[in-house]
Short mmCIF file of C-alpha atoms in Angstrom, two decimals:
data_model
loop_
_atom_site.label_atom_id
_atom_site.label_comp_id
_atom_site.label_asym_id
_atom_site.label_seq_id
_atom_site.Cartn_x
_atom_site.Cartn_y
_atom_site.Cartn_z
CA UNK R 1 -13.88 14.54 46.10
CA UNK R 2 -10.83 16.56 46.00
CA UNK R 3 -8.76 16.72 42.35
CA UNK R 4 -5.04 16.82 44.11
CA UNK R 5 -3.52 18.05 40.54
CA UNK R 6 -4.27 20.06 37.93
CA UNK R 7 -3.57 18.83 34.24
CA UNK R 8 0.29 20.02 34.13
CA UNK R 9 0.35 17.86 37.36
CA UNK R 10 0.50 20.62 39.91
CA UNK R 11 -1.21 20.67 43.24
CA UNK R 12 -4.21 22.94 43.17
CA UNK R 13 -4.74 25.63 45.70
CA UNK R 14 -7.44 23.65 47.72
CA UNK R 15 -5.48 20.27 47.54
CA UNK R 16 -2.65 22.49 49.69
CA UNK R 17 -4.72 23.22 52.13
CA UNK R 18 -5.66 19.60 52.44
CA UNK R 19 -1.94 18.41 53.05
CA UNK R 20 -1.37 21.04 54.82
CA UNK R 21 -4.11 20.36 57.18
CA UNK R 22 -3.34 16.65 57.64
CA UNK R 23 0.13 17.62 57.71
CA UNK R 24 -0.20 19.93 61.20
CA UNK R 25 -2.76 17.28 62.15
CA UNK R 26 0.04 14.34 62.09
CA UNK R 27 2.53 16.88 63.98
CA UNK R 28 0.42 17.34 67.03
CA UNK R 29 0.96 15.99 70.41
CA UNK R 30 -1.83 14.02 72.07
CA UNK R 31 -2.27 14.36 75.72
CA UNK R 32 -4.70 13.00 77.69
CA UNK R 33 -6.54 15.12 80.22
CA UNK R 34 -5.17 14.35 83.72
CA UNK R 35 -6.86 15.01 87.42
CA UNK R 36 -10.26 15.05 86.03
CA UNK R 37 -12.56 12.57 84.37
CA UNK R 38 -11.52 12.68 80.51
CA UNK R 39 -14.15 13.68 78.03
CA UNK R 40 -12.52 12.37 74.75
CA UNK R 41 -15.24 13.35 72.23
CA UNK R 42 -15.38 16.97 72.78
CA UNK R 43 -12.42 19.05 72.08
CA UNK R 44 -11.29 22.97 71.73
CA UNK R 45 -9.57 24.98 69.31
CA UNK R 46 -7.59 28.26 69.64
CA UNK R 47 -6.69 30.82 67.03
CA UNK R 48 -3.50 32.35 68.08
CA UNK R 49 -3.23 36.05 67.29
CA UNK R 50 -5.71 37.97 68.48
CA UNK R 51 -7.29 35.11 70.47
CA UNK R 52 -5.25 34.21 72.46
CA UNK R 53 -2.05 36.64 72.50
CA UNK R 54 -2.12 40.12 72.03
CA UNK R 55 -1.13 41.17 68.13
CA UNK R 56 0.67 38.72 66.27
CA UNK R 57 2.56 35.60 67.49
CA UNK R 58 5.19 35.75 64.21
CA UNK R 59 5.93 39.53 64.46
CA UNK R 60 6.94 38.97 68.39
CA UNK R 61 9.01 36.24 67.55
CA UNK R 62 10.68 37.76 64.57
CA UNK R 63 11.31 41.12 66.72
CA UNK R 64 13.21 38.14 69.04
CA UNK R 65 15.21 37.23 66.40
CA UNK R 66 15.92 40.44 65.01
CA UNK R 67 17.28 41.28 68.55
CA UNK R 68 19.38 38.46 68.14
CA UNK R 69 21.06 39.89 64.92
CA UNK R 70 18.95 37.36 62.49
CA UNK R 71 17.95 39.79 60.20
CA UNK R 72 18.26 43.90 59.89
CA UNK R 73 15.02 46.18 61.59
CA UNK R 74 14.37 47.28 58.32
CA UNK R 75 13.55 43.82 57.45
CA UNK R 76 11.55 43.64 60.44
CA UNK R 77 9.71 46.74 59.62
CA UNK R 78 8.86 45.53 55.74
CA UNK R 79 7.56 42.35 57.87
CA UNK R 80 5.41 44.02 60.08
CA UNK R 81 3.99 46.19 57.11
CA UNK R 82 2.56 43.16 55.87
CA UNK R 83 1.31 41.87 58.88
CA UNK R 84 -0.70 45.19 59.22
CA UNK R 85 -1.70 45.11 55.63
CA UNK R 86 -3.36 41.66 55.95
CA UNK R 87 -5.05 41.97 59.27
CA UNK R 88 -6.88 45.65 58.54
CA UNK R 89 -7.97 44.50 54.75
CA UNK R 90 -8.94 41.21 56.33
CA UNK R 91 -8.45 39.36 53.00
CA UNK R 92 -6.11 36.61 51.81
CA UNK R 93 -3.72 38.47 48.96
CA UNK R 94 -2.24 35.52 47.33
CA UNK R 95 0.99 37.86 45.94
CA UNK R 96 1.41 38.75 49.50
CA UNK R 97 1.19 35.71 51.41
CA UNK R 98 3.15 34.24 49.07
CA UNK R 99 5.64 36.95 49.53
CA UNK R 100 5.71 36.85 53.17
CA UNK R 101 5.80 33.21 53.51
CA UNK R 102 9.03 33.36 51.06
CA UNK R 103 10.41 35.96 53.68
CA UNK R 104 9.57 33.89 56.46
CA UNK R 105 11.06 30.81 55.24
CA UNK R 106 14.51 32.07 53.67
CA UNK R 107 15.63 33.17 57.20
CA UNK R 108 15.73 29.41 58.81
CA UNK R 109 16.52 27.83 56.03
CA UNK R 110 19.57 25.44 56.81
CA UNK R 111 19.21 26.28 60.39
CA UNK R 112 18.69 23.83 62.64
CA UNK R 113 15.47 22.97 64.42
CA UNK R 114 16.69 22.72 67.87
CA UNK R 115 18.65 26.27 67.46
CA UNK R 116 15.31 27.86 66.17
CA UNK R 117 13.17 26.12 68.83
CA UNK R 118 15.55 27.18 71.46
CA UNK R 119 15.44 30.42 70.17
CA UNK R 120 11.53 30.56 70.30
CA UNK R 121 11.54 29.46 73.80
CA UNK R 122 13.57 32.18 75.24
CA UNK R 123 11.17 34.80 72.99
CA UNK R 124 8.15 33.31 74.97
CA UNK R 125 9.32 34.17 78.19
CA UNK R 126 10.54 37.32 77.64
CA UNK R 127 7.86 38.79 75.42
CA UNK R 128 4.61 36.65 74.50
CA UNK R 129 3.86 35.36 77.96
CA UNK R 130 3.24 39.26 79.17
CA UNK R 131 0.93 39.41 75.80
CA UNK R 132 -1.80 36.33 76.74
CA UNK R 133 -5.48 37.66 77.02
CA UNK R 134 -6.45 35.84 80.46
CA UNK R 135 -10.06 36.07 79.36
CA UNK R 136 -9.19 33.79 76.79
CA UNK R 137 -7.13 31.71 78.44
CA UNK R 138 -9.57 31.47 81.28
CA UNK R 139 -12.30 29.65 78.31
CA UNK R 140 -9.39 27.28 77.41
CA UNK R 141 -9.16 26.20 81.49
CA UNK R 142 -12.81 25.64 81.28
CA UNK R 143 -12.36 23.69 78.79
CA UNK R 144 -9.73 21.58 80.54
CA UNK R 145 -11.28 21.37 83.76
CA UNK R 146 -14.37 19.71 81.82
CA UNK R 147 -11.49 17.36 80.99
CA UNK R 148 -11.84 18.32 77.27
CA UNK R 149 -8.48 18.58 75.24
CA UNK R 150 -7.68 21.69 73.82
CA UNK R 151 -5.41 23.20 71.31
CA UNK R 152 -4.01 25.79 69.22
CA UNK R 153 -5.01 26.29 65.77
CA UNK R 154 -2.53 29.05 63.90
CA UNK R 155 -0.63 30.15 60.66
CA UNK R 156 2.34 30.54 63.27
CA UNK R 157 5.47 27.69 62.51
CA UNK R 158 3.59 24.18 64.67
CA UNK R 159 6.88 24.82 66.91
CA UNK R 160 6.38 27.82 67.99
CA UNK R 161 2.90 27.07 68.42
CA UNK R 162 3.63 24.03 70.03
CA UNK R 163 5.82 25.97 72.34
CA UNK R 164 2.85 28.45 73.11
CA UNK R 165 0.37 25.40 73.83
CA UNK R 166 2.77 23.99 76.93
CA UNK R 167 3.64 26.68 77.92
CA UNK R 168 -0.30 27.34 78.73
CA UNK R 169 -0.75 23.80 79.92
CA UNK R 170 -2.84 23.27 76.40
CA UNK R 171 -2.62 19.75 74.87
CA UNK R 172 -0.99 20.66 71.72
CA UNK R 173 -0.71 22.76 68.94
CA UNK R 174 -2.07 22.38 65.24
CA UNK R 175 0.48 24.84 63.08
CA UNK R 176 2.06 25.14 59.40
CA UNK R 177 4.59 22.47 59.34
CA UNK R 178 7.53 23.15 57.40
CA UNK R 179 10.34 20.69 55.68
CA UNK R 180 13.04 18.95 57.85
CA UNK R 181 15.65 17.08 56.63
CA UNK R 182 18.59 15.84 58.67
CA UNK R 183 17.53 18.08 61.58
CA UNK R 184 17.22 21.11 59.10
CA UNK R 185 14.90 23.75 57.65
CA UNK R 186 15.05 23.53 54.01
CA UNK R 187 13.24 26.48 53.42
CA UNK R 188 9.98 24.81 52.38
CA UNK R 189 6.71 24.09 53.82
CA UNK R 190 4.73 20.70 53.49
CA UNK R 191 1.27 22.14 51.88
CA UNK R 192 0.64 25.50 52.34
CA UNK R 193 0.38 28.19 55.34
CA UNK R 194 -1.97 26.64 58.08
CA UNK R 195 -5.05 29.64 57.18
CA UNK R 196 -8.11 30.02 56.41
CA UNK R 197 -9.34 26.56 54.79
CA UNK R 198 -6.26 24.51 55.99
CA UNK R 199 -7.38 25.77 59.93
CA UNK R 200 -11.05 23.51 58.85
CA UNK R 201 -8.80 20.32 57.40
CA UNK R 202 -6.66 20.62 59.97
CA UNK R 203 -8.99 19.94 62.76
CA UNK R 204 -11.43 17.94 60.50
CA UNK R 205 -8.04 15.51 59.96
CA UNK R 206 -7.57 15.74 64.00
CA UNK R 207 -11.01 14.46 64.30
CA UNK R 208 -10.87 11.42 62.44
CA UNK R 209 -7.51 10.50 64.12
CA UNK R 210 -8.88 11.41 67.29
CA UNK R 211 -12.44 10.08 66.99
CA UNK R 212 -14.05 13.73 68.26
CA UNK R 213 -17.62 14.69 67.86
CA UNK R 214 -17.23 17.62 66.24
CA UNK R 215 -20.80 18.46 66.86
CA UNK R 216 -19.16 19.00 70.41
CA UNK R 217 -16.67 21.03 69.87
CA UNK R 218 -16.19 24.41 70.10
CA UNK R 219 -13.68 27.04 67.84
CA UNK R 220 -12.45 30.74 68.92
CA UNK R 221 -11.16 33.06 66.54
CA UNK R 222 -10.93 36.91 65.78
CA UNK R 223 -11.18 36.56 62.42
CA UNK R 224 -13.15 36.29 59.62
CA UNK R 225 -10.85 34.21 57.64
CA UNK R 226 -11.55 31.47 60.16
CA UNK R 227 -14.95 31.14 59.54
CA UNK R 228 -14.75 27.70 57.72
CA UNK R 229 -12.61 26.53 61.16
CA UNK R 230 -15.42 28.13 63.54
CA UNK R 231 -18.07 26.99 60.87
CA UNK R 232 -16.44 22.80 61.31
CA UNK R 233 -17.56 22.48 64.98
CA UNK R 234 -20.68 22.51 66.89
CA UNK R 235 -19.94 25.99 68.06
CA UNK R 236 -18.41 28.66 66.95
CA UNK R 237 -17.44 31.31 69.34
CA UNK R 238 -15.94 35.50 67.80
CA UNK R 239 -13.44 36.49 70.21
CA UNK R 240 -11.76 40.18 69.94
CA UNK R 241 -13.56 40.27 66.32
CA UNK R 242 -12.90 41.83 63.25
CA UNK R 243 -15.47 44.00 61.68
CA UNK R 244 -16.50 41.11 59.26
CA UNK R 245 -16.33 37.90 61.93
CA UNK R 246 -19.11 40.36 63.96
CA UNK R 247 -21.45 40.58 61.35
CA UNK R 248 -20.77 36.65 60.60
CA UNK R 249 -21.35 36.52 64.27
CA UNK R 250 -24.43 38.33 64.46
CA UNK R 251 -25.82 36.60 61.31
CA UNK R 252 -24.92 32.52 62.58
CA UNK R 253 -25.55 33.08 66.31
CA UNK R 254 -22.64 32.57 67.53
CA UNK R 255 -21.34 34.37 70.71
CA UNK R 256 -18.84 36.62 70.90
CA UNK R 257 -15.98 37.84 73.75
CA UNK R 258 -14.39 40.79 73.64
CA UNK R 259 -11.48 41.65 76.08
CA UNK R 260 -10.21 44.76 74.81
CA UNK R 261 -10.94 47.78 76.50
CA UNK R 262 -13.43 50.06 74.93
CA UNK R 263 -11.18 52.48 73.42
CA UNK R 264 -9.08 49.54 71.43
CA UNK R 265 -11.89 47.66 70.33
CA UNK R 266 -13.61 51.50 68.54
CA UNK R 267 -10.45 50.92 66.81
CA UNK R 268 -10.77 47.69 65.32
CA UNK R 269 -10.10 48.14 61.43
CA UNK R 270 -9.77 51.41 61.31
CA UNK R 271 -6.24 53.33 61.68
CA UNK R 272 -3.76 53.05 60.13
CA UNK R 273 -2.00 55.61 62.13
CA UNK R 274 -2.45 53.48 65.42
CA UNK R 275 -1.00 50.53 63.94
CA UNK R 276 1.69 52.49 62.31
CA UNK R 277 3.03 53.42 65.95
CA UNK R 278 2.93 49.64 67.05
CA UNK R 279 5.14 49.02 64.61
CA UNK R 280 7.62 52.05 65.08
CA UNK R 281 7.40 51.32 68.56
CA UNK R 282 8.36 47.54 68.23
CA UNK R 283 11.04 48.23 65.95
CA UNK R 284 12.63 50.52 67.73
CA UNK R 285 12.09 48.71 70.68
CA UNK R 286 13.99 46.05 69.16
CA UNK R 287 17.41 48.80 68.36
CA UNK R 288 16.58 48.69 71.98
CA UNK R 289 17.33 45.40 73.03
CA UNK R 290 19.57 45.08 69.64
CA UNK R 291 22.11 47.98 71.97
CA UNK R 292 21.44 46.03 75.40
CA UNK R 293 22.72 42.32 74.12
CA UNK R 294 25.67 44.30 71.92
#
């Protein structure tokens, strides 16, 4: 049994990830299966970046923003410093998440929903959709053409994710669910990021409302972080993974896909140099586009 407050009556750490996860859970859309004979017990789930897109969902769509004069390249290039930080440590810094979840949240704050949605749509199109791994979005078909439902499971905003999931022809997306009021951002997030832990009560939450078998479900992820999501179901499968989710791999049985090519994945965790040039390369392929709209 979860404590949801600790004795100066603030939530604890592992009661966030618990709203958080029902949260996202209550958020996603439910569609059933059409044009083949539903299988309702048995479900997918998707990490996002790295899984199923190419690099990171958030970075793409804040390089779409930044073309559209939201925020300076500079800040785009402190963003995408983090980014790099967390994925080659491949451990949860609490300063820094909280950090870049402040960052993340101050820039729609007060905007409106449909204006950022909007927004996010028109970033698809023109960058993420060239960025989908089609091995991995060949599993999710399989999945649907069993008739199972299948959907996203990611730190990214749930509409954004959302976005990414119909855009596929997924069901729907579980995401980190931030405040609304009166149409609004207001800057703050309902629980906590949708990682790590929250990913597990997230789809756990999904389950009950959904009446899955979770012994027949499966999870795909690249990271190691999302072993307590891949660990939930009945199998968990390492797709494009880190050095630490291979060894987890190795160690639990469980399969893993990789679709990079063989000179990206001798890469994985090592250079900073490589990822370095990613980022130089986005930002100043966002002065780019920045010049083009201007």
């Amino acid at each position: 049994m979860i404590t949801l407050t600790n004795r100066r009556g603030r939530i604890r750490g592992d009661a966030r990830a618990v709203v958080a996860g029902a949260a996202s859970a209550a958020a996603a859309e439910v569609e059933a299966p059409s044009r083949v004979t539903p299988d309702l017990g048995a479900a997918a789930f998707f990490d996002v970046d790295n899984t199923m897109m190419m690099g990171a969902s958030i970075y793409h769509f804040a390089r779409g923003l930044a073309a559209r004069k939201y925020f300076s390249s500079r800040d785009l290039f402190g963003f995408a410093m983090q980014q790099m930080k967390f994925r080659m440590s491949g451990v949860e810094d609490t300063a820094n998440m909280v950090t870049a979840r402040q960052a993340a949240l101050a820039f729609v704050a007060g905007r409106e929903v449909t204006e950022i949605v909007g927004h996010a749509e028109e970033i698809y199109d023109e960058v993420m959709s060239k960025r989908i791994w089609s091995g991995t979005r060949a599993l999710a078909q399989m999945h649907l053409d069993a008739g199972q439902r299948v959907w996203l499971v990611t730190a990214t905003p749930v509409e954004l994710a959302s976005i990414i999931a119909h855009r596929l022809g997924l069901t729907g997306a579980l995401g980190t669910v931030s405040e609304i009021v009166d149409g609004k951002y207001t800057g703050r997030l309902v629980g906590e990021p949708l990682h790590g832990p929250a990913k597990a009560e997230a789809v756990l939450s999904l389950a009950r409302r959904e009446g899955l078998d979770l012994t027949r479900c499966t999870a795909y992820s690249d990271s190691v972080n999302d072993v307590p999501m891949l660990s939930t179901v009945g199998t968990g499968v390492a797709i494009n993974p880190d050095s630490a989710l291979r060894r987890e791999a190795r160690e639990r049985g469980w399969q893993v896909r990789d679709y990079r090519t063989a000179r990206k994945a001798a890469k994985v965790g090592a250079p900073a140099v490589a990822a370095a040039g990613v980022i130089a390369g986005g930002v100043a392929g966002t002065l780019a586009v920045r010049r083009k709209i201007a």
